[in-house]
Amino acid sequence: MSTSPELDQMMKELKEIDDTKVGVRGLVDSGLSKIPKIFICPPEKITKNNDDTINSPLQQVPIINLEGFNQIPSRRAENVGEIRPALETWGFFQIVNHGIPTSVLNNLLRSTREFHEQPKEMRMEFYSRDNTKKVKYYSTGDLYQTKTAQWRDTLSCDFDDTTKIDLESFPEICRKEIGDYINRVNELNNVLSELLSEALGLSSNHFASLECFEIQRLLCHYYPPCPEPDLTIGIMKHSDPYILTILLQDNIGGLQIFHKNQWLDVTPVEGTLLVNGGDLLQLITNDKFKSVEHRVVTTKAGPRMSAACFIYLSKKNQSKPYGPVKELLSYKNLLIYRETSFLEYILYFASKGLDGVKALPHFRLTNSDN
Ligand code: OGA
Ligand code: NI
């Protein structure tokens, strides 16, 4: 979009929201019954399907029970055999018996709520869009790239090395809860790195040896209740640009994934974690594992809390080129993507903003942009 009076006006209104430093929550606190015009989305970005039968219980993201996977070889093989088709067709799966106590999950969601609902002075001090900051609080996502206001606030925490977490850098109100969660997710991530390697027929430590499976960022989202949920969106349609996302959501609902050309509700199941492949996983698996688009619609109920933990490359590898894993290529599975570094990818992804055209096709050797 080139500059125009309309765009200038829009950017001005977005900046006004940013300048309050109190998020969408701050707007809701002021007691509004209608959402500000800037949040209104074109209806086609919110509406679902003509065919509501898609949301039948038969159409649910596969649930994988990890119980005993590490003690009983046949259970492990079973889990690997469930993960493979889930990532090939859905791009998503849910896990139960993942080893993280429900109390750790609930504490993270509760303290996320407490962070976003504490007196404004306390959260304002973290408000920033400075990407060099490891801990920051901001509203409505990447609003300047996406150029649309979205109905959510986020606390973002970056980790260089999850074995040396500096708890002091996190807001006090959720410090312990974030630390506990990240320690546990770290163990789960190591398990997933092995199971996904095996699901591709590679040796268990393949992804670990590529050093591409490291926890880098945790986003603690807060979606305030919305007085006009049919008019705006919590998070726009997007795919995650990373390797993998481990997502914890509360019981409010609103997450939808684009499956078989339809938007499908991901009904919350208590105690489960959702896992989804990101664009870089699709790239290094040469299209075998899919990075599927998803979004979050708003509701009058709420607030809704979720925590998205992004797995990708540690800082030292972010400018190193990665391409499809050689062992996966054959005359039946020819190379599809060129090598790219994480930094090159994320720069291109960010330049498009959410809800744009997909970023991944740009890296195909045939170089089609669709
Ligand atoms: C994300 C995301 C979904 C959610 O942060 O990329 O898709 O439920 N979040 O908050
Ligand atoms: Ni996402």
mmCIF file of C-alpha atoms and ligand atoms in Angstrom:
data_model
loop_
_atom_site.group_PDB
_atom_site.id
_atom_site.type_symbol
_atom_site.label_atom_id
_atom_site.label_comp_id
_atom_site.label_asym_id
_atom_site.label_seq_id
_atom_site.Cartn_x
_atom_site.Cartn_y
_atom_site.Cartn_z
ATOM 1 C CA MET A 1 0.000 0.000 0.000
ATOM 2 C CA SER A 2 1.490 3.359 -0.937
ATOM 3 C CA THR A 3 0.837 6.405 1.171
ATOM 4 C CA SER A 4 -2.571 7.961 0.864
ATOM 5 C CA PRO A 5 -4.619 10.258 3.103
ATOM 6 C CA GLU A 6 -6.654 7.228 4.276
ATOM 7 C CA LEU A 7 -3.540 5.265 5.182
ATOM 8 C CA ASP A 8 -2.011 8.260 6.960
ATOM 9 C CA GLN A 9 -5.180 8.685 8.977
ATOM 10 C CA MET A 10 -5.215 4.994 9.840
ATOM 11 C CA MET A 11 -1.601 5.016 10.953
ATOM 12 C CA LYS A 12 -2.340 8.065 13.085
ATOM 13 C CA GLU A 13 -5.218 6.263 14.808
ATOM 14 C CA LEU A 14 -3.099 3.158 15.340
ATOM 15 C CA LYS A 15 -0.376 5.270 16.882
ATOM 16 C CA GLU A 16 -2.886 6.864 19.228
ATOM 17 C CA ILE A 17 -3.781 3.427 20.563
ATOM 18 C CA ASP A 18 -0.108 2.556 20.883
ATOM 19 C CA ASP A 19 0.624 5.772 22.722
ATOM 20 C CA THR A 20 -1.838 4.980 25.503
ATOM 21 C CA LYS A 21 0.459 2.031 26.459
ATOM 22 C CA VAL A 22 -2.419 0.289 28.187
ATOM 23 C CA GLY A 23 -3.525 -2.017 25.420
ATOM 24 C CA VAL A 24 -6.963 -3.103 24.254
ATOM 25 C CA ARG A 25 -7.564 -3.925 27.913
ATOM 26 C CA GLY A 26 -7.253 -0.206 28.600
ATOM 27 C CA LEU A 27 -9.968 0.499 26.025
ATOM 28 C CA VAL A 28 -12.250 -2.088 27.591
ATOM 29 C CA ASP A 29 -11.592 -0.619 31.043
ATOM 30 C CA SER A 30 -12.866 2.716 29.793
ATOM 31 C CA GLY A 31 -16.238 0.999 29.396
ATOM 32 C CA LEU A 32 -16.906 1.134 25.686
ATOM 33 C CA SER A 33 -19.979 -0.557 24.165
ATOM 34 C CA LYS A 34 -18.838 -0.169 20.551
ATOM 35 C CA ILE A 35 -15.402 -0.952 19.236
ATOM 36 C CA PRO A 36 -13.365 1.949 17.772
ATOM 37 C CA LYS A 37 -13.661 2.146 13.981
ATOM 38 C CA ILE A 38 -10.027 1.265 13.484
ATOM 39 C CA PHE A 39 -10.681 -2.281 14.784
ATOM 40 C CA ILE A 40 -13.421 -3.016 12.259
ATOM 41 C CA CYS A 41 -12.368 -5.738 9.806
ATOM 42 C CA PRO A 42 -13.820 -6.489 6.394
ATOM 43 C CA PRO A 43 -16.531 -9.144 7.056
ATOM 44 C CA GLU A 44 -14.822 -11.789 4.886
ATOM 45 C CA LYS A 45 -11.889 -11.801 7.321
ATOM 46 C CA ILE A 46 -14.102 -12.900 10.197
ATOM 47 C CA THR A 47 -16.895 -15.010 8.775
ATOM 48 C CA LYS A 48 -16.550 -18.704 8.793
ATOM 49 C CA ASN A 49 -18.015 -21.211 6.412
ATOM 50 C CA ASN A 50 -21.266 -21.628 4.653
ATOM 51 C CA ASP A 51 -21.171 -25.247 5.664
ATOM 52 C CA ASP A 52 -21.419 -25.604 9.416
ATOM 53 C CA THR A 53 -21.321 -29.397 9.348
ATOM 54 C CA ILE A 54 -17.545 -29.070 9.101
ATOM 55 C CA ASN A 55 -17.500 -28.486 12.841
ATOM 56 C CA SER A 56 -18.627 -31.977 13.720
ATOM 57 C CA PRO A 57 -16.867 -33.948 16.438
ATOM 58 C CA LEU A 58 -15.365 -36.067 13.678
ATOM 59 C CA GLN A 59 -13.382 -33.085 12.479
ATOM 60 C CA GLN A 60 -11.081 -32.478 15.389
ATOM 61 C CA VAL A 61 -7.364 -31.892 15.521
ATOM 62 C CA PRO A 62 -5.808 -35.308 16.315
ATOM 63 C CA ILE A 63 -5.170 -35.948 20.008
ATOM 64 C CA ILE A 64 -1.977 -37.837 20.776
ATOM 65 C CA ASN A 65 -1.471 -39.495 24.161
ATOM 66 C CA LEU A 66 2.209 -39.468 25.059
ATOM 67 C CA GLU A 67 1.781 -41.670 28.118
ATOM 68 C CA GLY A 68 4.515 -44.297 28.336
ATOM 69 C CA PHE A 69 6.219 -43.273 25.090
ATOM 70 C CA ASN A 70 9.620 -43.306 26.774
ATOM 71 C CA GLN A 71 9.241 -46.633 28.570
ATOM 72 C CA ILE A 72 7.475 -48.780 26.018
ATOM 73 C CA PRO A 73 9.023 -48.920 22.519
ATOM 74 C CA SER A 74 5.728 -49.894 20.897
ATOM 75 C CA ARG A 75 4.041 -46.805 22.424
ATOM 76 C CA ARG A 76 6.785 -44.622 21.033
ATOM 77 C CA ALA A 77 6.366 -46.142 17.582
ATOM 78 C CA GLU A 78 2.627 -45.579 17.858
ATOM 79 C CA ASN A 79 3.111 -41.904 18.768
ATOM 80 C CA VAL A 80 5.563 -41.408 15.907
ATOM 81 C CA GLY A 81 2.998 -43.016 13.606
ATOM 82 C CA GLU A 82 0.347 -40.554 14.834
ATOM 83 C CA ILE A 83 2.507 -37.452 14.589
ATOM 84 C CA ARG A 84 3.488 -38.116 10.971
ATOM 85 C CA PRO A 85 0.008 -37.979 9.390
ATOM 86 C CA ALA A 86 -1.057 -35.194 11.756
ATOM 87 C CA LEU A 87 1.704 -32.907 10.531
ATOM 88 C CA GLU A 88 1.293 -34.044 6.926
ATOM 89 C CA THR A 89 -2.403 -33.260 6.743
ATOM 90 C CA TRP A 90 -3.449 -31.040 9.653
ATOM 91 C CA GLY A 91 -0.221 -29.225 10.475
ATOM 92 C CA PHE A 92 -1.543 -29.407 14.048
ATOM 93 C CA PHE A 93 -1.915 -31.969 16.814
ATOM 94 C CA GLN A 94 -2.900 -31.869 20.481
ATOM 95 C CA ILE A 95 -1.039 -33.748 23.175
ATOM 96 C CA VAL A 96 -2.183 -35.218 26.466
ATOM 97 C CA ASN A 97 0.040 -36.766 29.121
ATOM 98 C CA HIS A 98 2.825 -34.476 27.964
ATOM 99 C CA GLY A 99 4.421 -34.468 31.411
ATOM 100 C CA ILE A 100 3.641 -30.851 32.334
ATOM 101 C CA PRO A 101 1.474 -30.687 35.465
ATOM 102 C CA THR A 102 -1.892 -28.996 34.962
ATOM 103 C CA SER A 103 -0.997 -26.643 37.814
ATOM 104 C CA VAL A 104 1.978 -25.287 35.811
ATOM 105 C CA LEU A 105 -0.311 -24.656 32.822
ATOM 106 C CA ASN A 106 -3.031 -23.030 34.900
ATOM 107 C CA ASN A 107 -0.555 -20.884 36.797
ATOM 108 C CA LEU A 108 0.823 -19.504 33.556
ATOM 109 C CA LEU A 109 -2.658 -18.647 32.259
ATOM 110 C CA ARG A 110 -3.695 -17.118 35.585
ATOM 111 C CA SER A 111 -0.561 -14.994 35.907
ATOM 112 C CA THR A 112 -0.891 -13.903 32.267
ATOM 113 C CA ARG A 113 -4.304 -12.594 33.185
ATOM 114 C CA GLU A 114 -2.897 -10.907 36.270
ATOM 115 C CA PHE A 115 -0.186 -9.199 34.233
ATOM 116 C CA HIS A 116 -2.673 -7.782 31.748
ATOM 117 C CA GLU A 117 -5.183 -6.754 34.403
ATOM 118 C CA GLN A 118 -2.824 -5.193 36.922
ATOM 119 C CA PRO A 119 -2.968 -1.413 37.436
ATOM 120 C CA LYS A 120 -1.969 0.296 34.212
ATOM 121 C CA GLU A 121 1.151 1.945 35.638
ATOM 122 C CA MET A 122 2.597 -1.496 36.315
ATOM 123 C CA ARG A 123 2.193 -2.765 32.760
ATOM 124 C CA MET A 124 2.930 0.527 30.992
ATOM 125 C CA GLU A 125 6.573 0.336 32.012
ATOM 126 C CA PHE A 126 6.971 -2.750 29.800
ATOM 127 C CA TYR A 127 5.133 -1.265 26.808
ATOM 128 C CA SER A 128 7.443 -1.220 23.790
ATOM 129 C CA ARG A 129 7.885 -2.176 20.158
ATOM 130 C CA ASP A 130 11.642 -2.171 20.382
ATOM 131 C CA ASN A 131 12.779 -5.515 18.991
ATOM 132 C CA THR A 132 16.032 -5.409 20.875
ATOM 133 C CA LYS A 133 14.097 -5.633 24.164
ATOM 134 C CA LYS A 134 13.884 -9.179 25.488
ATOM 135 C CA VAL A 135 10.723 -8.533 27.469
ATOM 136 C CA LYS A 136 8.021 -6.302 26.096
ATOM 137 C CA TYR A 137 4.307 -5.660 26.294
ATOM 138 C CA TYR A 138 2.384 -4.371 23.301
ATOM 139 C CA SER A 139 -1.075 -4.242 21.885
ATOM 140 C CA THR A 140 -2.720 -5.482 18.668
ATOM 141 C CA GLY A 141 0.276 -7.425 17.328
ATOM 142 C CA ASP A 142 2.488 -6.022 14.605
ATOM 143 C CA LEU A 143 -0.005 -3.287 13.817
ATOM 144 C CA TYR A 144 2.254 -1.156 11.664
ATOM 145 C CA GLN A 145 3.018 -3.955 9.212
ATOM 146 C CA THR A 146 -0.398 -5.581 9.270
ATOM 147 C CA LYS A 147 -2.006 -2.124 9.185
ATOM 148 C CA THR A 148 -5.023 -3.412 11.046
ATOM 149 C CA ALA A 149 -5.869 -3.179 14.690
ATOM 150 C CA GLN A 150 -6.428 -6.582 16.282
ATOM 151 C CA TRP A 151 -8.250 -7.258 19.533
ATOM 152 C CA ARG A 152 -5.409 -8.541 21.703
ATOM 153 C CA ASP A 153 -2.567 -7.570 24.003
ATOM 154 C CA THR A 154 0.679 -9.486 24.326
ATOM 155 C CA LEU A 155 3.531 -9.934 26.749
ATOM 156 C CA SER A 156 6.547 -11.189 24.784
ATOM 157 C CA CYS A 157 9.614 -12.819 26.376
ATOM 158 C CA ASP A 158 12.737 -13.836 24.441
ATOM 159 C CA PHE A 159 15.145 -16.538 25.584
ATOM 160 C CA ASP A 160 18.674 -16.952 24.317
ATOM 161 C CA ASP A 161 19.421 -19.962 26.418
ATOM 162 C CA THR A 162 16.653 -21.646 28.379
ATOM 163 C CA THR A 163 19.171 -23.237 30.724
ATOM 164 C CA LYS A 164 20.123 -19.771 31.982
ATOM 165 C CA ILE A 165 16.884 -17.861 32.351
ATOM 166 C CA ASP A 166 17.149 -14.477 33.985
ATOM 167 C CA LEU A 167 13.888 -14.451 35.934
ATOM 168 C CA GLU A 168 14.527 -10.928 37.163
ATOM 169 C CA SER A 169 13.945 -9.550 33.668
ATOM 170 C CA PHE A 170 10.286 -10.709 33.649
ATOM 171 C CA PRO A 171 7.437 -8.761 35.226
ATOM 172 C CA GLU A 172 7.279 -9.751 38.859
ATOM 173 C CA ILE A 173 3.632 -10.768 38.722
ATOM 174 C CA CYS A 174 4.277 -13.682 36.331
ATOM 175 C CA ARG A 175 8.015 -14.297 36.780
ATOM 176 C CA LYS A 176 7.884 -17.594 38.632
ATOM 177 C CA GLU A 177 5.067 -18.937 36.477
ATOM 178 C CA ILE A 178 6.917 -18.194 33.225
ATOM 179 C CA GLY A 179 10.119 -19.759 34.584
ATOM 180 C CA ASP A 180 8.309 -22.937 35.701
ATOM 181 C CA TYR A 181 6.494 -23.251 32.391
ATOM 182 C CA ILE A 182 9.571 -22.710 30.231
ATOM 183 C CA ASN A 183 11.560 -25.303 32.181
ATOM 184 C CA ARG A 184 8.847 -27.857 31.589
ATOM 185 C CA VAL A 185 8.250 -26.919 27.955
ATOM 186 C CA ASN A 186 11.964 -27.258 27.389
ATOM 187 C CA GLU A 187 11.809 -30.942 28.333
ATOM 188 C CA LEU A 188 8.769 -31.443 26.133
ATOM 189 C CA ASN A 189 10.495 -29.682 23.270
ATOM 190 C CA ASN A 190 13.423 -32.109 23.445
ATOM 191 C CA VAL A 191 10.940 -34.974 23.243
ATOM 192 C CA LEU A 192 9.170 -33.419 20.250
ATOM 193 C CA SER A 193 12.472 -32.826 18.480
ATOM 194 C CA GLU A 194 13.164 -36.566 18.720
ATOM 195 C CA LEU A 195 9.677 -37.743 17.793
ATOM 196 C CA LEU A 196 9.457 -35.423 14.795
ATOM 197 C CA SER A 197 12.883 -36.573 13.573
ATOM 198 C CA GLU A 198 11.714 -40.167 13.855
ATOM 199 C CA ALA A 199 8.432 -39.337 12.116
ATOM 200 C CA LEU A 200 10.511 -38.319 9.098
ATOM 201 C CA GLY A 201 12.523 -41.547 9.205
ATOM 202 C CA LEU A 202 15.608 -39.682 10.448
ATOM 203 C CA SER A 203 17.690 -40.568 13.489
ATOM 204 C CA SER A 204 16.217 -39.295 16.769
ATOM 205 C CA ASN A 205 18.801 -36.596 17.219
ATOM 206 C CA HIS A 206 18.606 -35.221 13.669
ATOM 207 C CA PHE A 207 16.821 -31.966 14.511
ATOM 208 C CA ALA A 208 18.827 -31.539 17.708
ATOM 209 C CA SER A 209 22.048 -31.812 15.706
ATOM 210 C CA LEU A 210 20.799 -29.177 13.259
ATOM 211 C CA GLU A 211 20.346 -26.894 16.298
ATOM 212 C CA CYS A 212 17.032 -25.658 14.991
ATOM 213 C CA PHE A 213 14.773 -26.806 17.824
ATOM 214 C CA GLU A 214 15.308 -24.266 20.549
ATOM 215 C CA ILE A 215 12.821 -22.285 22.573
ATOM 216 C CA GLN A 216 13.282 -18.679 21.583
ATOM 217 C CA ARG A 217 10.119 -16.786 22.448
ATOM 218 C CA LEU A 218 7.006 -16.987 24.586
ATOM 219 C CA LEU A 219 3.997 -14.809 23.800
ATOM 220 C CA CYS A 220 1.468 -14.521 26.622
ATOM 221 C CA HIS A 221 -1.656 -13.289 24.848
ATOM 222 C CA TYR A 222 -4.684 -11.645 26.413
ATOM 223 C CA TYR A 223 -7.840 -11.282 24.309
ATOM 224 C CA PRO A 224 -10.219 -8.976 26.204
ATOM 225 C CA PRO A 225 -13.948 -9.634 25.973
ATOM 226 C CA CYS A 226 -15.207 -7.843 22.871
ATOM 227 C CA PRO A 227 -18.524 -5.936 22.796
ATOM 228 C CA GLU A 228 -18.883 -6.496 19.031
ATOM 229 C CA PRO A 229 -17.224 -9.830 18.251
ATOM 230 C CA ASP A 230 -18.683 -9.992 14.751
ATOM 231 C CA LEU A 231 -16.757 -6.905 13.682
ATOM 232 C CA THR A 232 -13.155 -7.528 14.661
ATOM 233 C CA ILE A 233 -10.540 -10.252 14.995
ATOM 234 C CA GLY A 234 -8.202 -11.337 17.812
ATOM 235 C CA ILE A 235 -5.394 -12.493 15.563
ATOM 236 C CA MET A 236 -5.519 -12.319 11.789
ATOM 237 C CA LYS A 237 -5.135 -15.329 9.551
ATOM 238 C CA HIS A 238 -1.455 -16.316 9.480
ATOM 239 C CA SER A 239 0.956 -19.198 9.568
ATOM 240 C CA ASP A 240 3.769 -19.158 12.120
ATOM 241 C CA PRO A 241 7.131 -18.372 10.508
ATOM 242 C CA TYR A 242 9.114 -20.610 12.884
ATOM 243 C CA ILE A 243 9.932 -24.330 13.211
ATOM 244 C CA LEU A 244 7.291 -25.303 15.736
ATOM 245 C CA THR A 245 4.762 -23.683 18.062
ATOM 246 C CA ILE A 246 3.631 -25.170 21.366
ATOM 247 C CA LEU A 247 0.366 -23.473 22.240
ATOM 248 C CA LEU A 248 -1.506 -23.435 25.504
ATOM 249 C CA GLN A 249 -5.046 -22.043 25.393
ATOM 250 C CA ASP A 250 -7.621 -21.615 28.126
ATOM 251 C CA ASN A 251 -11.204 -22.877 27.873
ATOM 252 C CA ILE A 252 -12.805 -19.863 26.165
ATOM 253 C CA GLY A 253 -12.228 -20.931 22.561
ATOM 254 C CA GLY A 254 -11.790 -18.800 19.461
ATOM 255 C CA LEU A 255 -8.822 -20.465 17.790
ATOM 256 C CA GLN A 256 -9.614 -21.647 14.261
ATOM 257 C CA ILE A 257 -7.463 -23.458 11.744
ATOM 258 C CA PHE A 258 -7.844 -23.521 7.998
ATOM 259 C CA HIS A 259 -8.472 -27.156 7.210
ATOM 260 C CA LYS A 260 -9.700 -28.552 3.902
ATOM 261 C CA ASN A 261 -10.576 -25.058 2.724
ATOM 262 C CA GLN A 262 -12.759 -24.316 5.743
ATOM 263 C CA TRP A 263 -12.280 -22.559 9.058
ATOM 264 C CA LEU A 264 -12.505 -25.119 11.819
ATOM 265 C CA ASP A 265 -12.889 -24.384 15.545
ATOM 266 C CA VAL A 266 -10.221 -25.888 17.761
ATOM 267 C CA THR A 267 -12.323 -26.756 20.793
ATOM 268 C CA PRO A 268 -10.267 -26.356 23.968
ATOM 269 C CA VAL A 269 -9.528 -29.604 25.809
ATOM 270 C CA GLU A 270 -8.336 -29.018 29.365
ATOM 271 C CA GLY A 271 -4.784 -30.029 30.113
ATOM 272 C CA THR A 272 -3.792 -30.485 26.463
ATOM 273 C CA LEU A 273 -1.173 -28.586 24.544
ATOM 274 C CA LEU A 274 -1.454 -27.826 20.856
ATOM 275 C CA VAL A 275 1.539 -28.237 18.601
ATOM 276 C CA ASN A 276 1.779 -26.818 15.103
ATOM 277 C CA GLY A 277 4.406 -26.807 12.424
ATOM 278 C CA GLY A 278 5.774 -23.487 11.227
ATOM 279 C CA ASP A 279 6.914 -22.285 7.795
ATOM 280 C CA LEU A 280 10.538 -23.224 8.463
ATOM 281 C CA LEU A 281 9.527 -26.779 9.341
ATOM 282 C CA GLN A 282 7.669 -26.985 6.042
ATOM 283 C CA LEU A 283 10.765 -25.660 4.282
ATOM 284 C CA ILE A 284 13.300 -28.032 5.870
ATOM 285 C CA THR A 285 10.983 -31.018 5.396
ATOM 286 C CA ASN A 286 10.557 -30.112 1.710
ATOM 287 C CA ASP A 287 6.752 -29.716 2.103
ATOM 288 C CA LYS A 288 6.244 -32.993 3.989
ATOM 289 C CA PHE A 289 5.101 -31.332 7.216
ATOM 290 C CA LYS A 290 2.669 -28.461 6.739
ATOM 291 C CA SER A 291 2.535 -24.995 8.209
ATOM 292 C CA VAL A 292 -1.198 -24.353 8.400
ATOM 293 C CA GLU A 293 -2.956 -21.011 8.631
ATOM 294 C CA HIS A 294 -4.875 -20.190 11.776
ATOM 295 C CA ARG A 295 -6.535 -17.208 13.466
ATOM 296 C CA VAL A 296 -8.381 -16.267 16.648
ATOM 297 C CA VAL A 297 -11.873 -14.799 16.588
ATOM 298 C CA THR A 298 -13.115 -12.670 19.473
ATOM 299 C CA THR A 299 -15.958 -13.397 21.850
ATOM 300 C CA LYS A 300 -18.145 -11.505 24.289
ATOM 301 C CA ALA A 301 -17.048 -13.990 26.921
ATOM 302 C CA GLY A 302 -13.594 -13.769 28.257
ATOM 303 C CA PRO A 303 -10.954 -12.571 28.598
ATOM 304 C CA ARG A 304 -9.234 -15.383 26.730
ATOM 305 C CA MET A 305 -5.632 -16.200 27.602
ATOM 306 C CA SER A 306 -3.165 -18.227 25.565
ATOM 307 C CA ALA A 307 0.591 -18.767 25.526
ATOM 308 C CA ALA A 308 2.435 -19.426 22.277
ATOM 309 C CA CYS A 309 5.945 -20.799 22.646
ATOM 310 C CA PHE A 310 7.992 -20.525 19.461
ATOM 311 C CA ILE A 311 10.750 -22.990 18.642
ATOM 312 C CA TYR A 312 13.405 -22.015 16.117
ATOM 313 C CA LEU A 313 17.100 -21.311 15.800
ATOM 314 C CA SER A 314 19.229 -19.830 18.509
ATOM 315 C CA LYS A 315 20.838 -16.452 17.816
ATOM 316 C CA LYS A 316 24.162 -17.914 16.704
ATOM 317 C CA ASN A 317 22.444 -19.830 13.879
ATOM 318 C CA GLN A 318 20.026 -17.187 12.717
ATOM 319 C CA SER A 319 22.104 -16.026 9.769
ATOM 320 C CA LYS A 320 23.227 -19.519 8.788
ATOM 321 C CA PRO A 321 21.514 -20.916 5.669
ATOM 322 C CA TYR A 322 19.119 -23.835 6.137
ATOM 323 C CA GLY A 323 17.432 -25.799 3.369
ATOM 324 C CA PRO A 324 15.481 -29.025 2.946
ATOM 325 C CA VAL A 325 17.072 -31.949 4.822
ATOM 326 C CA LYS A 326 19.146 -33.869 2.231
ATOM 327 C CA GLU A 327 18.148 -37.272 3.614
ATOM 328 C CA LEU A 328 14.532 -36.548 2.666
ATOM 329 C CA LEU A 329 15.256 -35.921 -0.999
ATOM 330 C CA SER A 330 15.014 -38.525 -3.721
ATOM 331 C CA TYR A 331 14.072 -38.721 -7.378
ATOM 332 C CA LYS A 332 10.464 -38.946 -6.142
ATOM 333 C CA ASN A 333 10.894 -36.047 -3.764
ATOM 334 C CA LEU A 334 12.866 -33.402 -5.592
ATOM 335 C CA LEU A 335 14.228 -30.303 -3.907
ATOM 336 C CA ILE A 336 11.502 -27.654 -3.671
ATOM 337 C CA TYR A 337 13.078 -24.840 -1.655
ATOM 338 C CA ARG A 338 16.266 -22.877 -1.807
ATOM 339 C CA GLU A 339 18.338 -22.382 1.303
ATOM 340 C CA THR A 340 17.568 -19.385 3.437
ATOM 341 C CA SER A 341 18.596 -18.092 6.820
ATOM 342 C CA PHE A 342 16.139 -17.457 9.601
ATOM 343 C CA LEU A 343 16.894 -13.732 9.473
ATOM 344 C CA GLU A 344 16.254 -13.536 5.751
ATOM 345 C CA TYR A 345 13.004 -15.449 6.177
ATOM 346 C CA ILE A 346 11.683 -13.441 9.091
ATOM 347 C CA LEU A 347 12.530 -10.150 7.383
ATOM 348 C CA TYR A 348 10.563 -11.177 4.324
ATOM 349 C CA PHE A 349 7.704 -12.518 6.480
ATOM 350 C CA ALA A 350 7.511 -9.320 8.536
ATOM 351 C CA SER A 351 7.566 -7.112 5.445
ATOM 352 C CA LYS A 352 4.294 -8.727 4.362
ATOM 353 C CA GLY A 353 2.513 -8.461 7.730
ATOM 354 C CA LEU A 354 -0.082 -10.944 8.914
ATOM 355 C CA ASP A 355 -2.996 -11.699 6.637
ATOM 356 C CA GLY A 356 -0.884 -11.067 3.581
ATOM 357 C CA VAL A 357 0.018 -13.542 0.915
ATOM 358 C CA LYS A 358 1.926 -16.519 2.311
ATOM 359 C CA ALA A 359 5.667 -15.935 2.674
ATOM 360 C CA LEU A 360 6.862 -19.489 2.035
ATOM 361 C CA PRO A 361 6.226 -19.737 -1.741
ATOM 362 C CA HIS A 362 8.711 -16.903 -2.255
ATOM 363 C CA PHE A 363 11.469 -19.359 -1.244
ATOM 364 C CA ARG A 364 10.483 -22.072 -3.708
ATOM 365 C CA LEU A 365 13.022 -22.773 -6.417
ATOM 366 C CA THR A 366 10.380 -22.175 -9.055
ATOM 367 C CA ASN A 367 9.923 -18.850 -7.263
ATOM 368 C CA SER A 368 6.188 -18.541 -7.662
ATOM 369 C CA ASP A 369 4.672 -16.039 -5.289
ATOM 370 C CA ASN A 370 1.408 -17.851 -4.785
HETATM 371 C C1 OGA B 1 0.276 -16.945 17.579
HETATM 372 C C2 OGA B 1 -1.051 -17.596 17.589
HETATM 373 C C3 OGA B 1 -3.000 -18.327 18.808
HETATM 374 C C4 OGA B 1 -3.666 -18.134 20.116
HETATM 375 O O1 OGA B 1 0.647 -16.331 18.597
HETATM 376 O O2 OGA B 1 0.966 -17.067 16.548
HETATM 377 O O3 OGA B 1 -1.458 -18.086 16.578
HETATM 378 O O4 OGA B 1 -4.519 -18.961 20.453
HETATM 379 N N1 OGA B 1 -1.774 -17.606 18.718
HETATM 380 O O5 OGA B 1 -3.375 -17.166 20.799
HETATM 381 NI NI NI B 2 0.148 -18.406 15.209
#
